[in-house]
mmCIF file of N, CA and C in Angstrom:
data_model
loop_
_atom_site.group_PDB
_atom_site.id
_atom_site.type_symbol
_atom_site.label_atom_id
_atom_site.label_comp_id
_atom_site.label_asym_id
_atom_site.label_seq_id
_atom_site.Cartn_x
_atom_site.Cartn_y
_atom_site.Cartn_z
ATOM 1 N N UNK L 661 -25.392 -10.503 -2.799
ATOM 2 C CA UNK L 661 -24.736 -9.363 -3.340
ATOM 3 C C UNK L 661 -23.158 -9.591 -3.011
ATOM 4 N N UNK L 662 -22.241 -9.464 -4.107
ATOM 5 C CA UNK L 662 -20.729 -9.339 -3.339
ATOM 6 C C UNK L 662 -20.332 -8.043 -2.759
ATOM 7 N N UNK L 663 -19.811 -8.174 -2.049
ATOM 8 C CA UNK L 663 -19.171 -7.197 -1.137
ATOM 9 C C UNK L 663 -18.113 -6.424 -1.845
ATOM 10 N N UNK L 664 -18.273 -5.096 -1.961
ATOM 11 C CA UNK L 664 -17.176 -4.375 -2.884
ATOM 12 C C UNK L 664 -16.403 -3.293 -1.757
ATOM 13 N N UNK L 665 -16.831 -2.904 -0.730
ATOM 14 C CA UNK L 665 -16.313 -2.321 0.104
ATOM 15 C C UNK L 665 -16.123 -2.929 1.447
ATOM 16 N N UNK L 666 -14.868 -2.632 2.027
ATOM 17 C CA UNK L 666 -15.049 -3.425 3.444
ATOM 18 C C UNK L 666 -14.148 -2.586 4.286
ATOM 19 N N UNK L 667 -14.580 -2.071 5.543
ATOM 20 C CA UNK L 667 -13.988 -1.145 6.412
ATOM 21 C C UNK L 667 -13.850 -2.027 7.625
ATOM 22 N N UNK L 668 -12.589 -2.008 8.097
ATOM 23 C CA UNK L 668 -12.185 -2.689 9.264
ATOM 24 C C UNK L 668 -11.311 -2.110 10.192
ATOM 25 N N UNK L 669 -11.137 -0.611 10.003
ATOM 26 C CA UNK L 669 -10.560 0.306 10.806
ATOM 27 C C UNK L 669 -10.924 0.379 12.215
ATOM 28 N N UNK L 670 -9.941 0.865 13.096
ATOM 29 C CA UNK L 670 -10.144 1.020 14.641
ATOM 30 C C UNK L 670 -10.419 -0.254 15.227
ATOM 31 N N UNK L 671 -9.683 -1.312 15.027
ATOM 32 C CA UNK L 671 -10.003 -2.595 15.646
ATOM 33 C C UNK L 671 -8.649 -2.838 16.325
ATOM 34 N N UNK L 672 -8.512 -4.109 16.686
ATOM 35 C CA UNK L 672 -7.374 -4.678 17.388
ATOM 36 C C UNK L 672 -6.689 -5.691 16.422
ATOM 37 N N UNK L 673 -7.201 -5.576 15.313
ATOM 38 C CA UNK L 673 -6.600 -6.596 14.370
ATOM 39 C C UNK L 673 -4.972 -6.841 14.175
ATOM 40 N N UNK L 674 -4.343 -7.863 14.348
ATOM 41 C CA UNK L 674 -2.845 -8.082 14.326
ATOM 42 C C UNK L 674 -2.472 -8.912 13.081
ATOM 43 N N UNK L 675 -3.451 -9.442 12.474
ATOM 44 C CA UNK L 675 -3.318 -10.396 11.222
ATOM 45 C C UNK L 675 -4.662 -10.323 10.409
ATOM 46 N N UNK L 676 -4.307 -10.323 9.217
ATOM 47 C CA UNK L 676 -5.614 -10.744 8.406
ATOM 48 C C UNK L 676 -5.720 -11.951 7.555
ATOM 49 N N UNK L 677 -6.925 -12.786 7.937
ATOM 50 C CA UNK L 677 -6.770 -14.091 7.133
ATOM 51 C C UNK L 677 -6.476 -13.951 5.747
ATOM 52 N N UNK L 678 -5.914 -14.818 5.413
ATOM 53 C CA UNK L 678 -5.762 -15.218 3.849
ATOM 54 C C UNK L 678 -7.028 -15.413 3.212
ATOM 55 N N UNK L 679 -8.217 -15.829 3.878
ATOM 56 C CA UNK L 679 -9.422 -16.089 2.993
ATOM 57 C C UNK L 679 -10.055 -14.640 2.553
ATOM 58 N N UNK L 680 -9.279 -13.350 2.712
ATOM 59 C CA UNK L 680 -9.897 -12.358 2.688
ATOM 60 C C UNK L 680 -9.608 -12.289 1.048
ATOM 61 N N UNK L 681 -9.264 -12.853 0.273
ATOM 62 C CA UNK L 681 -9.183 -13.175 -1.181
ATOM 63 C C UNK L 681 -10.155 -13.819 -1.700
ATOM 64 N N UNK L 682 -10.883 -14.463 -0.925
ATOM 65 C CA UNK L 682 -12.435 -14.819 -1.579
ATOM 66 C C UNK L 682 -13.382 -13.843 -1.699
ATOM 67 N N UNK L 683 -13.148 -12.702 -1.174
ATOM 68 C CA UNK L 683 -14.007 -11.340 -1.737
ATOM 69 C C UNK L 683 -13.839 -11.105 -2.692
ATOM 70 N N UNK L 684 -13.791 -11.678 -3.758
ATOM 71 C CA UNK L 684 -13.316 -11.213 -5.277
ATOM 72 C C UNK L 684 -13.962 -9.900 -5.743
ATOM 73 N N UNK L 685 -14.964 -9.351 -5.245
ATOM 74 C CA UNK L 685 -15.447 -8.171 -5.807
ATOM 75 C C UNK L 685 -15.113 -6.901 -5.324
ATOM 76 N N UNK L 686 -14.036 -7.043 -4.189
ATOM 77 C CA UNK L 686 -13.624 -6.143 -3.221
ATOM 78 C C UNK L 686 -12.797 -4.952 -4.104
ATOM 79 N N UNK L 687 -13.468 -3.553 -3.904
ATOM 80 C CA UNK L 687 -12.704 -2.660 -4.535
ATOM 81 C C UNK L 687 -12.008 -1.602 -3.658
ATOM 82 N N UNK L 688 -12.464 -1.906 -2.238
ATOM 83 C CA UNK L 688 -11.767 -0.728 -1.348
ATOM 84 C C UNK L 688 -11.939 -1.478 -0.134
ATOM 85 N N UNK L 689 -10.684 -1.504 0.461
ATOM 86 C CA UNK L 689 -10.316 -2.283 1.682
ATOM 87 C C UNK L 689 -9.750 -1.186 2.738
ATOM 88 N N UNK L 690 -10.178 -0.843 4.050
ATOM 89 C CA UNK L 690 -9.679 0.065 4.803
ATOM 90 C C UNK L 690 -9.213 -0.485 6.321
ATOM 91 N N UNK L 691 -8.244 -0.524 6.328
ATOM 92 C CA UNK L 691 -7.519 -1.570 7.373
ATOM 93 C C UNK L 691 -6.791 -0.526 8.437
ATOM 94 N N UNK L 692 -7.170 0.590 8.453
ATOM 95 C CA UNK L 692 -6.088 1.817 9.448
ATOM 96 C C UNK L 692 -6.425 1.650 10.648
ATOM 97 N N UNK L 693 -5.544 2.039 11.554
ATOM 98 C CA UNK L 693 -5.417 1.966 12.845
ATOM 99 C C UNK L 693 -5.918 0.712 13.603
ATOM 100 N N UNK L 694 -5.289 -0.349 13.285
ATOM 101 C CA UNK L 694 -5.323 -1.439 13.747
ATOM 102 C C UNK L 694 -4.155 -1.762 14.273
ATOM 103 N N UNK L 695 -3.691 -3.031 14.568
ATOM 104 C CA UNK L 695 -2.075 -3.464 15.017
ATOM 105 C C UNK L 695 -1.637 -4.453 14.111
ATOM 106 N N UNK L 696 -1.924 -4.227 12.716
ATOM 107 C CA UNK L 696 -1.468 -5.322 11.632
ATOM 108 C C UNK L 696 0.061 -5.231 11.707
ATOM 109 N N UNK L 697 0.456 -6.480 11.724
ATOM 110 C CA UNK L 697 2.034 -6.513 11.719
ATOM 111 C C UNK L 697 2.487 -7.213 10.479
ATOM 112 N N UNK L 698 1.743 -7.711 9.640
ATOM 113 C CA UNK L 698 1.934 -8.320 8.304
ATOM 114 C C UNK L 698 0.577 -8.149 7.376
ATOM 115 N N UNK L 699 0.541 -8.034 6.251
ATOM 116 C CA UNK L 699 -0.633 -8.525 5.186
ATOM 117 C C UNK L 699 -0.440 -10.059 4.587
ATOM 118 N N UNK L 700 -1.434 -10.658 4.467
ATOM 119 C CA UNK L 700 -1.439 -11.789 3.513
ATOM 120 C C UNK L 700 -0.952 -11.606 2.117
ATOM 121 N N UNK L 701 -0.257 -12.487 1.583
ATOM 122 C CA UNK L 701 0.188 -12.351 0.146
ATOM 123 C C UNK L 701 -1.022 -12.550 -0.615
ATOM 124 N N UNK L 702 -1.924 -13.295 -0.318
ATOM 125 C CA UNK L 702 -3.287 -13.498 -0.940
ATOM 126 C C UNK L 702 -3.914 -12.112 -1.490
ATOM 127 N N UNK L 703 -3.686 -11.081 -0.488
ATOM 128 C CA UNK L 703 -4.184 -9.893 -0.934
ATOM 129 C C UNK L 703 -4.013 -9.559 -2.523
ATOM 130 N N UNK L 704 -2.709 -9.672 -2.978
ATOM 131 C CA UNK L 704 -2.443 -9.707 -4.420
ATOM 132 C C UNK L 704 -3.370 -10.214 -5.548
ATOM 133 N N UNK L 705 -4.097 -11.003 -4.990
ATOM 134 C CA UNK L 705 -5.255 -11.724 -5.875
ATOM 135 C C UNK L 705 -6.471 -10.924 -6.214
ATOM 136 N N UNK L 706 -6.492 -10.002 -5.357
ATOM 137 C CA UNK L 706 -7.788 -9.177 -5.548
ATOM 138 C C UNK L 706 -7.537 -8.088 -6.513
ATOM 139 N N UNK L 707 -8.147 -8.579 -7.942
ATOM 140 C CA UNK L 707 -7.975 -8.005 -8.921
ATOM 141 C C UNK L 707 -8.636 -6.871 -9.255
ATOM 142 N N UNK L 708 -9.772 -6.300 -8.563
ATOM 143 C CA UNK L 708 -10.611 -5.406 -8.615
ATOM 144 C C UNK L 708 -10.171 -4.478 -7.474
ATOM 145 N N UNK L 709 -9.452 -4.582 -6.695
ATOM 146 C CA UNK L 709 -9.028 -3.793 -5.602
ATOM 147 C C UNK L 709 -8.410 -2.326 -6.081
ATOM 148 N N UNK L 710 -8.934 -1.324 -5.937
ATOM 149 C CA UNK L 710 -8.723 0.102 -6.432
ATOM 150 C C UNK L 710 -8.101 0.749 -5.100
ATOM 151 N N UNK L 711 -8.721 0.573 -3.798
ATOM 152 C CA UNK L 711 -8.403 1.550 -2.993
ATOM 153 C C UNK L 711 -7.965 0.595 -1.791
ATOM 154 N N UNK L 712 -6.667 0.814 -0.894
ATOM 155 C CA UNK L 712 -6.156 -0.046 -0.026
ATOM 156 C C UNK L 712 -5.471 0.998 0.888
ATOM 157 N N UNK L 713 -6.098 1.007 2.200
ATOM 158 C CA UNK L 713 -5.655 2.032 2.970
ATOM 159 C C UNK L 713 -5.246 1.145 4.331
ATOM 160 N N UNK L 714 -3.952 1.133 4.632
ATOM 161 C CA UNK L 714 -3.301 0.530 6.010
ATOM 162 C C UNK L 714 -2.658 1.286 6.418
ATOM 163 N N UNK L 715 -2.836 2.574 6.534
ATOM 164 C CA UNK L 715 -2.341 3.605 7.601
ATOM 165 C C UNK L 715 -2.432 3.367 9.018
ATOM 166 N N UNK L 716 -1.506 3.751 9.830
ATOM 167 C CA UNK L 716 -1.321 3.516 11.343
ATOM 168 C C UNK L 716 -1.677 2.190 11.795
ATOM 169 N N UNK L 717 -0.711 1.498 11.420
ATOM 170 C CA UNK L 717 -0.489 0.003 11.638
ATOM 171 C C UNK L 717 0.736 -0.343 12.057
ATOM 172 N N UNK L 718 1.323 -1.530 12.400
ATOM 173 C CA UNK L 718 2.663 -1.860 12.826
ATOM 174 C C UNK L 718 3.498 -2.722 11.603
ATOM 175 N N UNK L 719 3.148 -2.439 10.292
ATOM 176 C CA UNK L 719 3.924 -2.963 9.205
ATOM 177 C C UNK L 719 5.222 -2.434 9.014
ATOM 178 N N UNK L 720 6.083 -3.516 8.898
ATOM 179 C CA UNK L 720 7.543 -3.354 8.533
ATOM 180 C C UNK L 720 7.732 -3.523 7.194
ATOM 181 N N UNK L 721 6.891 -4.596 6.615
ATOM 182 C CA UNK L 721 7.275 -5.057 5.316
ATOM 183 C C UNK L 721 6.166 -4.960 4.510
ATOM 184 N N UNK L 722 6.509 -4.458 2.965
ATOM 185 C CA UNK L 722 5.214 -4.469 2.279
ATOM 186 C C UNK L 722 5.346 -5.361 1.150
ATOM 187 N N UNK L 723 4.441 -6.434 1.203
ATOM 188 C CA UNK L 723 4.159 -7.546 0.664
ATOM 189 C C UNK L 723 4.716 -7.410 -0.943
ATOM 190 N N UNK L 724 5.504 -8.318 -1.496
ATOM 191 C CA UNK L 724 5.940 -8.175 -2.801
ATOM 192 C C UNK L 724 4.716 -8.449 -3.637
ATOM 193 N N UNK L 725 3.847 -9.370 -3.428
ATOM 194 C CA UNK L 725 2.677 -9.910 -3.847
ATOM 195 C C UNK L 725 1.619 -8.845 -4.701
ATOM 196 N N UNK L 726 1.542 -7.704 -3.621
ATOM 197 C CA UNK L 726 1.034 -6.650 -3.901
ATOM 198 C C UNK L 726 0.910 -5.703 -4.943
ATOM 199 N N UNK L 727 1.995 -5.879 -5.523
ATOM 200 C CA UNK L 727 2.373 -5.097 -6.724
ATOM 201 C C UNK L 727 1.936 -5.608 -7.816
ATOM 202 N N UNK L 728 0.857 -6.775 -7.674
ATOM 203 C CA UNK L 728 0.247 -7.280 -8.934
ATOM 204 C C UNK L 728 -0.993 -6.700 -8.768
ATOM 205 N N UNK L 729 -1.416 -5.565 -8.160
ATOM 206 C CA UNK L 729 -2.789 -5.282 -7.602
ATOM 207 C C UNK L 729 -3.043 -4.121 -8.903
ATOM 208 N N UNK L 730 -3.054 -4.552 -10.235
ATOM 209 C CA UNK L 730 -2.959 -3.765 -11.475
ATOM 210 C C UNK L 730 -4.253 -2.842 -11.302
ATOM 211 N N UNK L 731 -5.051 -2.770 -10.580
ATOM 212 C CA UNK L 731 -6.540 -1.797 -10.405
ATOM 213 C C UNK L 731 -6.321 -0.851 -9.486
ATOM 214 N N UNK L 732 -5.287 -1.016 -8.528
ATOM 215 C CA UNK L 732 -4.961 -0.083 -7.645
ATOM 216 C C UNK L 732 -4.849 1.097 -7.990
ATOM 217 N N UNK L 733 -5.673 2.243 -7.474
ATOM 218 C CA UNK L 733 -5.331 3.685 -7.533
ATOM 219 C C UNK L 733 -4.835 4.581 -6.422
ATOM 220 N N UNK L 734 -5.281 3.930 -5.395
ATOM 221 C CA UNK L 734 -4.851 4.457 -4.090
ATOM 222 C C UNK L 734 -4.327 3.763 -3.182
ATOM 223 N N UNK L 735 -3.284 4.017 -2.538
ATOM 224 C CA UNK L 735 -2.604 3.227 -1.382
ATOM 225 C C UNK L 735 -2.119 4.099 -0.555
ATOM 226 N N UNK L 736 -2.698 4.154 0.829
ATOM 227 C CA UNK L 736 -2.195 4.721 1.899
ATOM 228 C C UNK L 736 -1.609 3.915 2.790
ATOM 229 N N UNK L 737 -0.427 4.139 3.154
ATOM 230 C CA UNK L 737 0.391 3.438 4.019
ATOM 231 C C UNK L 737 1.139 4.143 4.969
ATOM 232 N N UNK L 738 0.772 5.225 5.331
ATOM 233 C CA UNK L 738 1.503 5.998 6.055
ATOM 234 C C UNK L 738 1.314 5.757 7.671
ATOM 235 N N UNK L 739 2.201 6.227 8.530
ATOM 236 C CA UNK L 739 2.441 5.867 10.013
ATOM 237 C C UNK L 739 2.511 4.170 10.236
ATOM 238 N N UNK L 740 3.428 3.611 9.524
ATOM 239 C CA UNK L 740 3.609 2.301 9.889
ATOM 240 C C UNK L 740 5.241 2.582 10.089
ATOM 241 N N UNK L 741 5.897 1.234 9.895
ATOM 242 C CA UNK L 741 7.423 0.875 10.239
ATOM 243 C C UNK L 741 8.017 0.461 9.197
ATOM 244 N N UNK L 742 7.419 0.930 7.605
ATOM 245 C CA UNK L 742 7.611 0.081 6.466
ATOM 246 C C UNK L 742 9.163 0.366 6.084
ATOM 247 N N UNK L 743 10.180 -0.384 5.938
ATOM 248 C CA UNK L 743 11.766 -0.432 5.803
ATOM 249 C C UNK L 743 11.903 0.117 4.244
ATOM 250 N N UNK L 744 11.132 -0.812 3.498
ATOM 251 C CA UNK L 744 11.519 -0.886 2.068
ATOM 252 C C UNK L 744 10.458 -1.230 1.231
ATOM 253 N N UNK L 745 10.407 -1.002 -0.164
ATOM 254 C CA UNK L 745 9.234 -1.385 -1.223
ATOM 255 C C UNK L 745 9.763 -2.025 -2.038
ATOM 256 N N UNK L 746 9.006 -3.349 -2.449
ATOM 257 C CA UNK L 746 9.665 -4.069 -3.552
ATOM 258 C C UNK L 746 10.215 -3.442 -4.839
ATOM 259 N N UNK L 747 11.159 -3.848 -5.319
ATOM 260 C CA UNK L 747 11.696 -3.593 -6.738
ATOM 261 C C UNK L 747 10.860 -3.324 -7.755
ATOM 262 N N UNK L 748 9.669 -4.234 -7.687
ATOM 263 C CA UNK L 748 8.870 -4.300 -8.712
ATOM 264 C C UNK L 748 7.578 -3.260 -8.165
ATOM 265 N N UNK L 749 7.899 -2.413 -7.195
ATOM 266 C CA UNK L 749 6.826 -1.398 -6.939
ATOM 267 C C UNK L 749 5.893 -0.720 -8.316
ATOM 268 N N UNK L 750 6.887 -0.188 -8.867
ATOM 269 C CA UNK L 750 6.656 0.847 -10.184
ATOM 270 C C UNK L 750 5.612 -0.217 -10.628
ATOM 271 N N UNK L 751 5.205 -1.249 -10.855
ATOM 272 C CA UNK L 751 4.341 -2.224 -11.643
ATOM 273 C C UNK L 751 2.917 -1.621 -11.193
ATOM 274 N N UNK L 752 2.756 -0.923 -10.135
ATOM 275 C CA UNK L 752 1.412 -0.437 -9.900
ATOM 276 C C UNK L 752 1.105 0.984 -10.781
ATOM 277 N N UNK L 753 1.072 0.678 -11.887
ATOM 278 C CA UNK L 753 1.163 1.844 -12.814
ATOM 279 C C UNK L 753 -0.220 2.668 -12.885
ATOM 280 N N UNK L 754 -1.261 2.154 -12.201
ATOM 281 C CA UNK L 754 -2.400 3.059 -12.146
ATOM 282 C C UNK L 754 -2.773 3.715 -10.933
ATOM 283 N N UNK L 755 -1.643 3.494 -10.062
ATOM 284 C CA UNK L 755 -1.807 4.245 -8.887
ATOM 285 C C UNK L 755 -1.588 5.748 -9.044
ATOM 286 N N UNK L 756 -2.560 6.489 -8.387
ATOM 287 C CA UNK L 756 -2.981 7.843 -8.554
ATOM 288 C C UNK L 756 -2.468 8.674 -7.155
ATOM 289 N N UNK L 757 -2.569 8.018 -5.970
ATOM 290 C CA UNK L 757 -2.287 8.470 -4.911
ATOM 291 C C UNK L 757 -1.316 7.331 -4.069
ATOM 292 N N UNK L 758 -0.145 7.961 -3.794
ATOM 293 C CA UNK L 758 0.539 7.005 -2.914
ATOM 294 C C UNK L 758 0.983 8.024 -1.851
ATOM 295 N N UNK L 759 0.238 7.480 -0.682
ATOM 296 C CA UNK L 759 0.690 8.245 0.711
ATOM 297 C C UNK L 759 1.503 7.142 1.747
ATOM 298 N N UNK L 760 2.832 7.277 1.698
ATOM 299 C CA UNK L 760 3.802 6.388 2.513
ATOM 300 C C UNK L 760 4.646 7.260 3.359
ATOM 301 N N UNK L 761 4.334 8.201 3.996
ATOM 302 C CA UNK L 761 4.926 9.014 4.897
ATOM 303 C C UNK L 761 4.736 8.410 6.154
ATOM 304 N N UNK L 762 5.775 9.023 7.036
ATOM 305 C CA UNK L 762 5.993 8.445 8.424
ATOM 306 C C UNK L 762 6.201 7.004 8.414
ATOM 307 N N UNK L 763 7.361 6.749 7.664
ATOM 308 C CA UNK L 763 7.664 5.384 7.777
ATOM 309 C C UNK L 763 9.169 5.209 8.166
ATOM 310 N N UNK L 764 9.884 4.067 7.770
ATOM 311 C CA UNK L 764 11.548 3.972 8.079
ATOM 312 C C UNK L 764 11.987 3.681 6.715
ATOM 313 N N UNK L 765 11.632 4.420 5.572
ATOM 314 C CA UNK L 765 11.993 3.944 4.102
ATOM 315 C C UNK L 765 13.521 4.905 4.074
ATOM 316 N N UNK L 766 14.386 3.891 3.584
ATOM 317 C CA UNK L 766 15.875 4.886 3.498
ATOM 318 C C UNK L 766 15.987 5.019 1.930
ATOM 319 N N UNK L 767 15.229 3.986 1.137
ATOM 320 C CA UNK L 767 15.439 4.172 -0.448
ATOM 321 C C UNK L 767 14.327 3.885 -1.071
ATOM 322 N N UNK L 768 13.972 4.310 -2.142
ATOM 323 C CA UNK L 768 12.800 3.905 -3.104
ATOM 324 C C UNK L 768 13.520 2.861 -4.414
ATOM 325 N N UNK L 769 12.518 2.053 -4.825
ATOM 326 C CA UNK L 769 12.937 1.279 -5.816
ATOM 327 C C UNK L 769 12.874 2.455 -7.266
ATOM 328 N N UNK L 770 13.923 1.962 -8.113
ATOM 329 C CA UNK L 770 14.108 2.901 -9.552
ATOM 330 C C UNK L 770 12.868 2.651 -10.144
ATOM 331 N N UNK L 771 11.891 1.565 -10.035
ATOM 332 C CA UNK L 771 10.576 1.255 -10.749
ATOM 333 C C UNK L 771 9.986 2.351 -10.492
ATOM 334 N N UNK L 772 9.887 3.347 -9.320
ATOM 335 C CA UNK L 772 8.795 4.369 -9.083
ATOM 336 C C UNK L 772 8.897 5.255 -10.336
ATOM 337 N N UNK L 773 9.850 5.076 -10.937
ATOM 338 C CA UNK L 773 9.729 6.210 -12.299
ATOM 339 C C UNK L 773 8.882 6.005 -13.310
ATOM 340 N N UNK L 774 8.111 4.642 -13.009
ATOM 341 C CA UNK L 774 7.325 3.998 -14.123
ATOM 342 C C UNK L 774 5.994 4.627 -13.779
ATOM 343 N N UNK L 775 5.794 4.972 -12.747
ATOM 344 C CA UNK L 775 4.298 5.445 -12.397
ATOM 345 C C UNK L 775 3.968 6.897 -12.831
ATOM 346 N N UNK L 776 3.529 6.519 -14.087
ATOM 347 C CA UNK L 776 3.204 7.819 -14.850
ATOM 348 C C UNK L 776 1.707 8.455 -14.620
ATOM 349 N N UNK L 777 1.066 7.621 -13.862
ATOM 350 C CA UNK L 777 -0.173 8.276 -13.480
ATOM 351 C C UNK L 777 -0.457 8.807 -12.116
ATOM 352 N N UNK L 778 0.479 8.762 -11.223
ATOM 353 C CA UNK L 778 0.926 9.320 -10.113
ATOM 354 C C UNK L 778 0.556 11.017 -9.971
ATOM 355 N N UNK L 779 -0.315 11.094 -9.121
ATOM 356 C CA UNK L 779 -0.945 12.575 -9.049
ATOM 357 C C UNK L 779 -0.790 12.930 -7.596
ATOM 358 N N UNK L 780 -0.436 12.261 -6.495
ATOM 359 C CA UNK L 780 -0.232 12.614 -5.211
ATOM 360 C C UNK L 780 0.866 11.711 -4.822
ATOM 361 N N UNK L 781 2.018 12.318 -4.203
ATOM 362 C CA UNK L 781 3.052 11.499 -3.586
ATOM 363 C C UNK L 781 3.483 11.953 -2.455
ATOM 364 N N UNK L 782 3.293 11.370 -1.321
ATOM 365 C CA UNK L 782 3.812 11.966 0.012
ATOM 366 C C UNK L 782 4.916 10.991 0.748
ATOM 367 N N UNK L 783 6.021 11.637 0.768
ATOM 368 C CA UNK L 783 6.981 10.704 1.326
ATOM 369 C C UNK L 783 7.674 11.231 2.499
ATOM 370 N N UNK L 784 7.197 12.359 2.899
ATOM 371 C CA UNK L 784 7.619 13.222 4.052
ATOM 372 C C UNK L 784 8.008 12.061 5.552
ATOM 373 N N UNK L 785 8.900 12.567 6.198
ATOM 374 C CA UNK L 785 9.003 11.916 7.526
ATOM 375 C C UNK L 785 9.321 10.345 7.487
ATOM 376 N N UNK L 786 10.370 10.006 6.637
ATOM 377 C CA UNK L 786 10.985 8.900 6.261
ATOM 378 C C UNK L 786 12.533 8.990 6.588
ATOM 379 N N UNK L 787 13.262 8.102 6.187
ATOM 380 C CA UNK L 787 14.902 8.075 6.248
ATOM 381 C C UNK L 787 15.221 8.177 4.793
ATOM 382 N N UNK L 788 14.795 8.888 4.121
ATOM 383 C CA UNK L 788 15.063 8.711 2.703
ATOM 384 C C UNK L 788 16.646 9.242 2.575
ATOM 385 N N UNK L 789 17.560 8.727 1.818
ATOM 386 C CA UNK L 789 18.904 9.388 1.399
ATOM 387 C C UNK L 789 18.866 9.754 -0.133
ATOM 388 N N UNK L 790 18.290 8.835 -1.014
ATOM 389 C CA UNK L 790 18.088 9.293 -2.349
ATOM 390 C C UNK L 790 16.806 9.052 -2.785
ATOM 391 N N UNK L 791 16.373 9.757 -3.742
ATOM 392 C CA UNK L 791 15.165 9.783 -4.299
ATOM 393 C C UNK L 791 15.467 9.401 -5.965
ATOM 394 N N UNK L 792 15.039 8.516 -6.471
ATOM 395 C CA UNK L 792 15.272 8.212 -8.010
ATOM 396 C C UNK L 792 14.524 9.390 -8.705
ATOM 397 N N UNK L 793 14.978 9.675 -10.074
ATOM 398 C CA UNK L 793 14.519 10.620 -10.843
ATOM 399 C C UNK L 793 13.177 10.323 -11.354
ATOM 400 N N UNK L 794 12.210 11.573 -11.290
ATOM 401 C CA UNK L 794 10.855 11.440 -11.051
ATOM 402 C C UNK L 794 10.148 12.191 -12.784
ATOM 403 N N UNK L 795 11.257 12.204 -13.787
ATOM 404 C CA UNK L 795 10.932 12.704 -14.816
ATOM 405 C C UNK L 795 9.611 11.887 -15.698
ATOM 406 N N UNK L 796 9.306 11.204 -15.557
ATOM 407 C CA UNK L 796 7.878 10.363 -16.052
ATOM 408 C C UNK L 796 6.816 10.694 -15.170
ATOM 409 N N UNK L 797 6.595 11.305 -14.190
ATOM 410 C CA UNK L 797 5.683 11.713 -13.438
ATOM 411 C C UNK L 797 5.235 12.996 -13.956
ATOM 412 N N UNK L 798 4.043 13.365 -13.675
ATOM 413 C CA UNK L 798 3.330 14.446 -14.269
ATOM 414 C C UNK L 798 3.582 15.571 -12.982
#
């Protein structure tokens, strides 16, 4: 059987192998409480991934390729050191939960306005100077 859920939290992982994309049936990937410094761009190939939990790591960059995760409904990336989000971040149009608090974000991409499915948004404890209009959000 294909693995659909992978829980790797509370380990000492610094890097995730690109071969993770070979687990094509993956719908949930939990990587919290590690020491991840980056994520492989190949994660963007996991077309069935609905939940990505990367909280409490050492991530500074959110990989551009992850905006292609069209099935993603939950993204928890709190308590990292993420400085910015890709301009195309709003392409995650099925995202319902976005928890990206306790990072180093100074601004948000304008494409965030396109995320009409968003039900929960947590941006607290960042360094935000400006928040784009959120008129399309419910």
